[in-house]
Coordinates of C-alpha atoms in Angstrom, one line a residue:
Chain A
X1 CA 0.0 0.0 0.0
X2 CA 1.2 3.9 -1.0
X3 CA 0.0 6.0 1.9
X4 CA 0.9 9.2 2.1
X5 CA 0.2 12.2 4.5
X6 CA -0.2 15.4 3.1
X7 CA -0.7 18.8 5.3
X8 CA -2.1 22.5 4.7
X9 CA -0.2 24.8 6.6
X10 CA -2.4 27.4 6.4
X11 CA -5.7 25.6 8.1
X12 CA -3.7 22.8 9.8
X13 CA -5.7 20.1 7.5
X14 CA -4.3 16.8 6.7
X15 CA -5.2 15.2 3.4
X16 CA -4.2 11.4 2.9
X17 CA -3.0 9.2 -0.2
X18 CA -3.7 6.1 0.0
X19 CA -2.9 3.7 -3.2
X20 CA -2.9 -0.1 -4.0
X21 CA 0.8 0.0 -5.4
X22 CA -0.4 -3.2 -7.4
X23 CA -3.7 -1.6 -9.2
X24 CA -2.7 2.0 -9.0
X25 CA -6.0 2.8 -8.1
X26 CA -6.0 5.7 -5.0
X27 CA -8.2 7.3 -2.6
X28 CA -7.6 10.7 -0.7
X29 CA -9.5 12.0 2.2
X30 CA -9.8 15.2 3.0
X31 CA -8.0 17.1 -0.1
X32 CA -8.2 20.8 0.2
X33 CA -8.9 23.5 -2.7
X34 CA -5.6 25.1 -2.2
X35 CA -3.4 21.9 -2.3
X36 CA -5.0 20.8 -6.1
X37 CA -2.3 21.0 -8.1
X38 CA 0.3 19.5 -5.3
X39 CA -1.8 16.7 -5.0
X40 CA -2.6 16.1 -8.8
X41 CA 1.0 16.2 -9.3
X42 CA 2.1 13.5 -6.4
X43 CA -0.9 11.8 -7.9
X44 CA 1.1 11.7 -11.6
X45 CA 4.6 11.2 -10.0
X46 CA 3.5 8.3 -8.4
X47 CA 1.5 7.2 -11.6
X48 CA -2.2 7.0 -9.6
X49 CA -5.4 6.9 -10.7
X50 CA -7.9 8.6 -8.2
X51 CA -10.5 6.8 -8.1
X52 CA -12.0 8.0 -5.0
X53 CA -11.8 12.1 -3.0
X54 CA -13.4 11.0 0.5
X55 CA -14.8 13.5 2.9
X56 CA -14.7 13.1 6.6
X57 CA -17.3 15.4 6.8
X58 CA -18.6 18.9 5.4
X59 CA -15.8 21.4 6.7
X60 CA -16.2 24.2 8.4
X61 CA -12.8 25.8 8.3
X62 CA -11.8 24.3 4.8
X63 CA -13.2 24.1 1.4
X64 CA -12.3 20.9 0.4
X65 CA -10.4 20.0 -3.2
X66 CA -12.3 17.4 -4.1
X67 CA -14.9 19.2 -7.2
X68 CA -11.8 20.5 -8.5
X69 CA -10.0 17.1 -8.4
X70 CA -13.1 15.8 -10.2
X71 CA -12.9 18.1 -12.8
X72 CA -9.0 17.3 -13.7
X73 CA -8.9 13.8 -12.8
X74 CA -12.4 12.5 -14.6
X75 CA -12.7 9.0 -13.2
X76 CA -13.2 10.8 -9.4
X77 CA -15.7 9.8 -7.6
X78 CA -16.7 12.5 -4.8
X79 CA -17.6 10.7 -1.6
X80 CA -19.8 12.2 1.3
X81 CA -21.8 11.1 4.1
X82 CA -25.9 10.5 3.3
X83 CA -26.7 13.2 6.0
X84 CA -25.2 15.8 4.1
X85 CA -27.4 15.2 1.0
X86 CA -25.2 17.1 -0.9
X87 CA -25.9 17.0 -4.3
X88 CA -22.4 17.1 -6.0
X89 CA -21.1 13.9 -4.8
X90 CA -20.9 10.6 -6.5
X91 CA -21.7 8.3 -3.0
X92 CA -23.2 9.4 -0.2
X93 CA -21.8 7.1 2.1
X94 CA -23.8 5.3 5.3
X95 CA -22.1 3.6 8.1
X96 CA -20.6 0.1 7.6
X97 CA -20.2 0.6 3.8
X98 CA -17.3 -0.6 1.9
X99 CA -15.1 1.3 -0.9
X100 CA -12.7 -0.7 -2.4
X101 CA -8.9 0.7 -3.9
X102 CA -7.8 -2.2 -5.7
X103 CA -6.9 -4.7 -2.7
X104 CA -7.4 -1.7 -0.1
X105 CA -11.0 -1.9 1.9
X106 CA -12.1 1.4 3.3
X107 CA -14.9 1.1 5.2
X108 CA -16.8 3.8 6.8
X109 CA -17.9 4.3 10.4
X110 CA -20.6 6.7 11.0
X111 CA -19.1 9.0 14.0
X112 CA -21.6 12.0 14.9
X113 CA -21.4 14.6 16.8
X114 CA -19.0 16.9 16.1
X115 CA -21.5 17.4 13.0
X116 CA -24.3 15.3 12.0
X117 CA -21.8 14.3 8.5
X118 CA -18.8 12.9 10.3
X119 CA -17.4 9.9 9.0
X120 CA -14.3 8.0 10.1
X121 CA -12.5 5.5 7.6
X122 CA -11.1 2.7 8.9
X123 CA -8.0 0.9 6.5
X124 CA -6.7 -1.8 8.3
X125 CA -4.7 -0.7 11.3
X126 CA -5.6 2.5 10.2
X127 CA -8.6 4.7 11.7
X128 CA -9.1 8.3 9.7
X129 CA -11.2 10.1 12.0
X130 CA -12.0 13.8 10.9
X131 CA -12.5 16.0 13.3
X132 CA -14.2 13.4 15.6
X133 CA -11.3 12.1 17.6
X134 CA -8.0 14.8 17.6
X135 CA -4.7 13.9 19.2
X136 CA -5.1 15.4 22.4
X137 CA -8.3 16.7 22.1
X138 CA -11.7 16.2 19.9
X139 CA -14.0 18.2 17.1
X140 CA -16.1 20.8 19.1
X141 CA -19.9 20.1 19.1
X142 CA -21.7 23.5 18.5
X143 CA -22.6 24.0 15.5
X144 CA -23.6 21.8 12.2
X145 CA -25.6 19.6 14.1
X146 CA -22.7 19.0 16.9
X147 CA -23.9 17.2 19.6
X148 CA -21.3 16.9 22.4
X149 CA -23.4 13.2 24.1
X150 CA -24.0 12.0 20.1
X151 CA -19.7 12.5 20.1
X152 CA -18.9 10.8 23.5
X153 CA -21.2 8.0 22.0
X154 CA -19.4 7.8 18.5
X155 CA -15.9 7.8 20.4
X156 CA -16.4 5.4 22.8
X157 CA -18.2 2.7 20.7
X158 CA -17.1 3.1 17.4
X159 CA -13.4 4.3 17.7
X160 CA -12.3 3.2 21.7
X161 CA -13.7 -0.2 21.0
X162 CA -10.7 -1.0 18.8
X163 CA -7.5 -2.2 19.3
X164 CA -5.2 -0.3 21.4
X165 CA -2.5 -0.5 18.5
X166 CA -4.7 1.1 16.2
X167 CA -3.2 4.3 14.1
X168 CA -5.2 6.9 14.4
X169 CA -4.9 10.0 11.6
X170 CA -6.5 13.2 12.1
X171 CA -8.2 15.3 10.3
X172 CA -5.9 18.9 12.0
X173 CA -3.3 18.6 14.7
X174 CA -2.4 22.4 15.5
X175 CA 0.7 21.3 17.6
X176 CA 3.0 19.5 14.8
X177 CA 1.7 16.2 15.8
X178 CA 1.1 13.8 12.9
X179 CA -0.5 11.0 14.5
X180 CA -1.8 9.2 17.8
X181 CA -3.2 5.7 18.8
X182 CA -6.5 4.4 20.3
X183 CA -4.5 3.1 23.6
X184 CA -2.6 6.1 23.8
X185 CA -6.3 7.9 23.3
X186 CA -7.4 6.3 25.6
X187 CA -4.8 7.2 28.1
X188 CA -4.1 10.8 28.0
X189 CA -6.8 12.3 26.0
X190 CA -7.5 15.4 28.3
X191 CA -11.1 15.5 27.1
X192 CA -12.1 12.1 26.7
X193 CA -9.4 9.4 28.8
X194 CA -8.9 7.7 31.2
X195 CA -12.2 6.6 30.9
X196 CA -14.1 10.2 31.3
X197 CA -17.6 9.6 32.7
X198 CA -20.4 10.8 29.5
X199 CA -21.7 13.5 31.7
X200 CA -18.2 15.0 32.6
X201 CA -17.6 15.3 28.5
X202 CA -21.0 16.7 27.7
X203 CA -20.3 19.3 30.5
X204 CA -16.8 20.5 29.2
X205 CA -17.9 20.2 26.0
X206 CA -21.0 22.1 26.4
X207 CA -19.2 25.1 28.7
X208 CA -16.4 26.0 25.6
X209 CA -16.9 29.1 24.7
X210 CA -15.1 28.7 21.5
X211 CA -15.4 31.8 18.6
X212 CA -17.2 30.7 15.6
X213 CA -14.3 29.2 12.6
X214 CA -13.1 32.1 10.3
X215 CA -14.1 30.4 7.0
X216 CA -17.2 28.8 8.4
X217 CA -19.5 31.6 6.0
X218 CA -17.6 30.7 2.9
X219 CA -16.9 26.7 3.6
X220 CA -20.0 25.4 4.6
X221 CA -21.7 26.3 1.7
X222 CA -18.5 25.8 -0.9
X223 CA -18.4 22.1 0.8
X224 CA -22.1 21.5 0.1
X225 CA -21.2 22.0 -3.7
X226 CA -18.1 20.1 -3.2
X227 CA -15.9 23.0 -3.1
X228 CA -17.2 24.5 -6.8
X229 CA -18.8 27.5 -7.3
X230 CA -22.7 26.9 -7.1
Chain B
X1 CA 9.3 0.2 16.5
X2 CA 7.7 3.7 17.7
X3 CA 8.1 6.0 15.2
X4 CA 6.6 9.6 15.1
X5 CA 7.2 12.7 12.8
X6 CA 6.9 15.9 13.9
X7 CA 6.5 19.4 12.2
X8 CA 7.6 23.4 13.2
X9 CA 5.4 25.0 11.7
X10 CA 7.1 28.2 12.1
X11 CA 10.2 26.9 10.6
X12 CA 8.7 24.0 8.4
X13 CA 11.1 21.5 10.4
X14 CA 10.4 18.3 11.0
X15 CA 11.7 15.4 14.0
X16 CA 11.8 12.4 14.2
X17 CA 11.3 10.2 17.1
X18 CA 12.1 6.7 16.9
X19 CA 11.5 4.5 19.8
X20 CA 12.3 0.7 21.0
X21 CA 8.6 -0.6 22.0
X22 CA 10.2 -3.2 24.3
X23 CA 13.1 -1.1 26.1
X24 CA 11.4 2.4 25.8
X25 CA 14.8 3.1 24.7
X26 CA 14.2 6.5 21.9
X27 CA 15.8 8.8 20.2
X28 CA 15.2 12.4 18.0
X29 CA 16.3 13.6 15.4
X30 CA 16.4 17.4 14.4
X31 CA 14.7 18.6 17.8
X32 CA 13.8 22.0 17.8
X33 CA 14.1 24.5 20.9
X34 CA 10.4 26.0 20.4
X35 CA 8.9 22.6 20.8
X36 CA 10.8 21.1 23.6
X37 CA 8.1 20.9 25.8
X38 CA 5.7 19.1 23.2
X39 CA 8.5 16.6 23.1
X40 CA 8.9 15.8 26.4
X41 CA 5.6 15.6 26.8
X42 CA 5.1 12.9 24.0
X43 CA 8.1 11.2 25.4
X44 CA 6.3 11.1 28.9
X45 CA 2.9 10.1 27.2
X46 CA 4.8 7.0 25.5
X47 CA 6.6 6.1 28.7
X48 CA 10.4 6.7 26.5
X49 CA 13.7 7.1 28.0
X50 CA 15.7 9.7 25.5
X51 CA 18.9 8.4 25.0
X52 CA 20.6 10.5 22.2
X53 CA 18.9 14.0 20.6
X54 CA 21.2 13.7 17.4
X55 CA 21.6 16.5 14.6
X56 CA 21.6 16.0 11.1
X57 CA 24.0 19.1 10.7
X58 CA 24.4 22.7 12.5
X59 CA 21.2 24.2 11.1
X60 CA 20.9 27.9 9.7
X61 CA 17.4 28.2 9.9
X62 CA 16.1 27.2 13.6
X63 CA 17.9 26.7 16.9
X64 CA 18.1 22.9 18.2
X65 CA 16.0 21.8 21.2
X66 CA 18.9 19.3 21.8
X67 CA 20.5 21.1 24.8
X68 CA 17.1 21.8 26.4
X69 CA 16.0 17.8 26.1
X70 CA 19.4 17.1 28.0
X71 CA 18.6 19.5 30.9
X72 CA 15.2 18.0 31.1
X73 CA 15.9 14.8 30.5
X74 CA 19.5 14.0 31.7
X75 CA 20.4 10.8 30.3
X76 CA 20.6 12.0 27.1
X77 CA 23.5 12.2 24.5
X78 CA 23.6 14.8 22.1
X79 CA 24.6 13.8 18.6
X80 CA 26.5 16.1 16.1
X81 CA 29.0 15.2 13.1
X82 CA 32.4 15.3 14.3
X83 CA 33.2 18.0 11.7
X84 CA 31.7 20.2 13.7
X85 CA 33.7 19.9 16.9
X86 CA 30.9 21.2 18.8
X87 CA 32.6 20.6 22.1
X88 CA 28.3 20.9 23.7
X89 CA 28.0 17.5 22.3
X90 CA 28.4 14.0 23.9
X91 CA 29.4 12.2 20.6
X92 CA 31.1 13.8 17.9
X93 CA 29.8 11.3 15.0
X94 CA 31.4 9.9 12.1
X95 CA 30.6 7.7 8.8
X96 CA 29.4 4.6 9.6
X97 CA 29.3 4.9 13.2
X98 CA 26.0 3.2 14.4
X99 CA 23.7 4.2 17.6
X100 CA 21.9 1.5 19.4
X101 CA 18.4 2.3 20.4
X102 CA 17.0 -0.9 22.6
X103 CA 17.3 -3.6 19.0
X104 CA 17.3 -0.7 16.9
X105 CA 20.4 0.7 14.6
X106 CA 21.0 4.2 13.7
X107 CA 23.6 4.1 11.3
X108 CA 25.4 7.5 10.2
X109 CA 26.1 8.6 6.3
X110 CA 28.5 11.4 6.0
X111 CA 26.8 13.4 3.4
X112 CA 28.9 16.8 3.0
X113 CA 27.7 19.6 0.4
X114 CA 24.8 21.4 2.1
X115 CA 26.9 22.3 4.8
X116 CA 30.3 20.2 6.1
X117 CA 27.8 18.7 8.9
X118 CA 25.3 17.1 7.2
X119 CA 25.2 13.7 8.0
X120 CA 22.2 11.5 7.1
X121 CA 21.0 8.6 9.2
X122 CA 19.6 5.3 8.0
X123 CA 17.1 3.2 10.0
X124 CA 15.9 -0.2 9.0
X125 CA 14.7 1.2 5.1
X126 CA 14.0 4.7 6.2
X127 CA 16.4 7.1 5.8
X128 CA 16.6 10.5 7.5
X129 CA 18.5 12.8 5.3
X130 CA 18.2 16.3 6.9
X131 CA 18.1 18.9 4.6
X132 CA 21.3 16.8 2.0
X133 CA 18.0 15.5 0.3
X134 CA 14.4 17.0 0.5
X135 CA 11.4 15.9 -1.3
X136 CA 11.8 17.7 -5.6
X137 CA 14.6 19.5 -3.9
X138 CA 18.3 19.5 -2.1
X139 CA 19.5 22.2 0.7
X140 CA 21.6 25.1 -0.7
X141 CA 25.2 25.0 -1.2
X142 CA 26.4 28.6 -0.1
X143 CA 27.4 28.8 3.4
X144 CA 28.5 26.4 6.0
X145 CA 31.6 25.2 3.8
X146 CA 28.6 24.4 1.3
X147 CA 29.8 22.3 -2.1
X148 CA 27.5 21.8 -5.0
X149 CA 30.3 18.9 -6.4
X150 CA 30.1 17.2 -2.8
X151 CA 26.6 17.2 -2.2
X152 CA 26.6 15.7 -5.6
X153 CA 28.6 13.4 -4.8
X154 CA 26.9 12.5 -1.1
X155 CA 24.0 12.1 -2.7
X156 CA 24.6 10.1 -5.7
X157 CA 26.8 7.9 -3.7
X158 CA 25.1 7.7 -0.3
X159 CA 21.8 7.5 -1.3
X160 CA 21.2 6.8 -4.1
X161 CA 22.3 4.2 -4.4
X162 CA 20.3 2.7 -1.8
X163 CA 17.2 0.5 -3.4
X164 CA 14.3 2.5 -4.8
X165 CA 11.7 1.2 -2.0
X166 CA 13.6 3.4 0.4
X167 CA 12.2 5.6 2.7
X168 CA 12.9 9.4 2.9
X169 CA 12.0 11.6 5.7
X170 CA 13.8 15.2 5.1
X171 CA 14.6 17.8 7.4
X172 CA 11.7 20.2 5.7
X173 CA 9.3 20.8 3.2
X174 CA 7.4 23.6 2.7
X175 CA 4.6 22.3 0.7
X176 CA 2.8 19.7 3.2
X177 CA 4.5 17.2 1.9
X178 CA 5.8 14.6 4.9
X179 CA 8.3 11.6 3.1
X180 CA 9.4 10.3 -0.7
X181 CA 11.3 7.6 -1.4
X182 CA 14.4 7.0 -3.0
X183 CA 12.8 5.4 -6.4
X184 CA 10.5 8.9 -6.6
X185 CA 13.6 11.1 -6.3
X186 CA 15.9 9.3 -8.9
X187 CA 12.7 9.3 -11.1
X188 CA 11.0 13.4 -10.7
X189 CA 14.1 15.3 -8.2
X190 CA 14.5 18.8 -11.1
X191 CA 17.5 19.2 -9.5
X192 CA 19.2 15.5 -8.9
X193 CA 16.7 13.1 -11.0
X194 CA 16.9 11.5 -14.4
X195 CA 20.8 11.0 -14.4
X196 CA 21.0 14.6 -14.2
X197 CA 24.9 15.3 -14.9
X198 CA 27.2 16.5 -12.0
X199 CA 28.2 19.8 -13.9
X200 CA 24.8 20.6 -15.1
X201 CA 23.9 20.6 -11.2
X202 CA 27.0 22.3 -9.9
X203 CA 26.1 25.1 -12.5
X204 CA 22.8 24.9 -11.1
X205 CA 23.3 25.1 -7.7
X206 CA 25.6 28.0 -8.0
X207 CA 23.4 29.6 -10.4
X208 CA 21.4 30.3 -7.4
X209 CA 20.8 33.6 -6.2
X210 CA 19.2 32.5 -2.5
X211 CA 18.8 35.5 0.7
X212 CA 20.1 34.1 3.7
X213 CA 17.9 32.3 6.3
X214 CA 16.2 34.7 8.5
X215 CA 17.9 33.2 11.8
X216 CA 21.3 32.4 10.5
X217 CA 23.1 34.8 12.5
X218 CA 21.5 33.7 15.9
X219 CA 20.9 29.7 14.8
X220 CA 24.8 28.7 13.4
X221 CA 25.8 30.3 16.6
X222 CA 23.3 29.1 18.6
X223 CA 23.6 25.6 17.6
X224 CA 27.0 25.4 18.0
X225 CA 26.2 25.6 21.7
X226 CA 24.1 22.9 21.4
X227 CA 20.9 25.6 21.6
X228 CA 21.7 26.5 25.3
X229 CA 23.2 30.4 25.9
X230 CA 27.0 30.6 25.4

């Protein structure tokens, strides 16, 4: 497998590559508008066909790449979580479904509550979790449908239920961090370890005070056309 | 293995840390003095004893966090090439010499022509090449006893020649771009790929009318102290 990491200094977004060196078919997740040509260019250096641009969820602080990688790269197919009903994507996805990369199975696990569209992908070892679970931290819960008890929920069951070995890749780390793992998660997460009771969470959650996202006017609505002008 | 990489944004730096899962044993690579405390805490939360903080050179653009990690954590070594008779280090390294980490092998490549420094350090299949090789790039050759024909030469000869599947983490990149590998670099590298002729880069290389780094005057200095106050 090709996996690559891929990060957008300006918004502190990671986008991953992830390719069946065999097939040369390729998935990324969460590409962003401004990182187009980079990533259609490691895309040709590395001789990959994109078959898939997967969204974690409809971004608030982001407008994703994905339309535009669509409209260079033909074969794209835009994926997005049912809930969002946006109309510009090629899937809208539902928990427990299956995309295949040539030998690679990404399968989705519905993960609410930081919105009502969040998705984590799980590849192997591998858990891609958006903004739902954070190193250190987790998506905040007030706005887009957040729900801080919906989050707690999607965390625990869907995410702390794996393996403590588990890799888990973010959607932003705003510290230089790259990546975490479920049992270190489990440990030290500040918000949500060491086994945090629900109502504790929904509390702290619920009491941030947090100024609304700078793009959130112009992403929101640029994400539920897949980043293209409506 | 443990194995992390880590990124300043301010600088565009990254560190490595590469850890023994069974003896905790770790070391870093490229540490940088603005992030010491993100460090130590990661080593903390993955329960690692630092044994060596090593340099892949005496950097020009950012001030090493190498002296700090040994006053925090006081078993460990700092690393630097013996060219640079940095008499703050605790082992003035030379080709070929080899750091144990628990089972792990740190093996250093003299690779002169950025600066007189510039080692690289080879792990397993990964290679860490500071800023000798970055990713569609190579540092510059104009201070630091800098030498187009030698860095050339270091990496042409160093690596290479090492097998195409090769992992590459550099000491930067400034498009969010995290790791190549050696095959990519022979293939798509404008300034080293495609059998590009030594003269044809040394022409290259000096053809290059670059400002100096913002922080050279306070980092060269600085990190001949090993980042702590003369």
């Amino acid at each position: 497998m090709i996996f690559r990491q891929l990060f957008d200094k300006d918004t502190s977004t990671y986008t991953y590559l992830i390719a069946d060196e065999k097939t040369k078919e390729a998935a990324i997740i969460d590409p962003v508008r401004e990182q187009v040509d980079r990533d259609v260019k490691l895309l040709e250096d590395l001789g990959l066909n994109l078959k898939y641009a997967i969204e974690t969820h409809i971004h608030a602080d982001h407008v994703t790449g994905g339309g535009s990688l669509r409209q260079v790269l033909s074969d794209t197919k835009l994926v997005v979580n049912a809930a969002s009903e946006a109309d510009c994507a090629d899937v809208l996805i539902n928990d427990g479904d299956v995309l295949k990369v040539g030998d690679i199975e990404i399968k989705a696990l519905y993960t609410p509550g930081h919105t009502n569209t969040c998705t984590s992908y799980q590849v192997d070892d591998m858990l891609f979790t958006g903004d739902t679970l954070l190193i250190g931290g987790c998506g905040r819960t007030d706005f887009q449908a957040g729900d801080a008890g919906q989050l707690y929920d999607s965390i625990q069951e869907k995410l702390f239920s794996q393996p403590d070995s588990t890799r888990v890749y973010p959607g932003h780390d705003y510290n230089g961090l790259t990546m975490t793992t479920i049992g270190e998660e489990k440990a030290n997460n500040p918000r949500l370890g060491n086994s945090k009771p629900k109502d504790d969470f929904v509390a702290l959650m619920d009491g941030l005070k947090l100024d609304m996202p700078k793009r959130i006017k112009e992403s929101v609505p640029g994400n539920m056309k897949c980043g293209l002008a409506a």
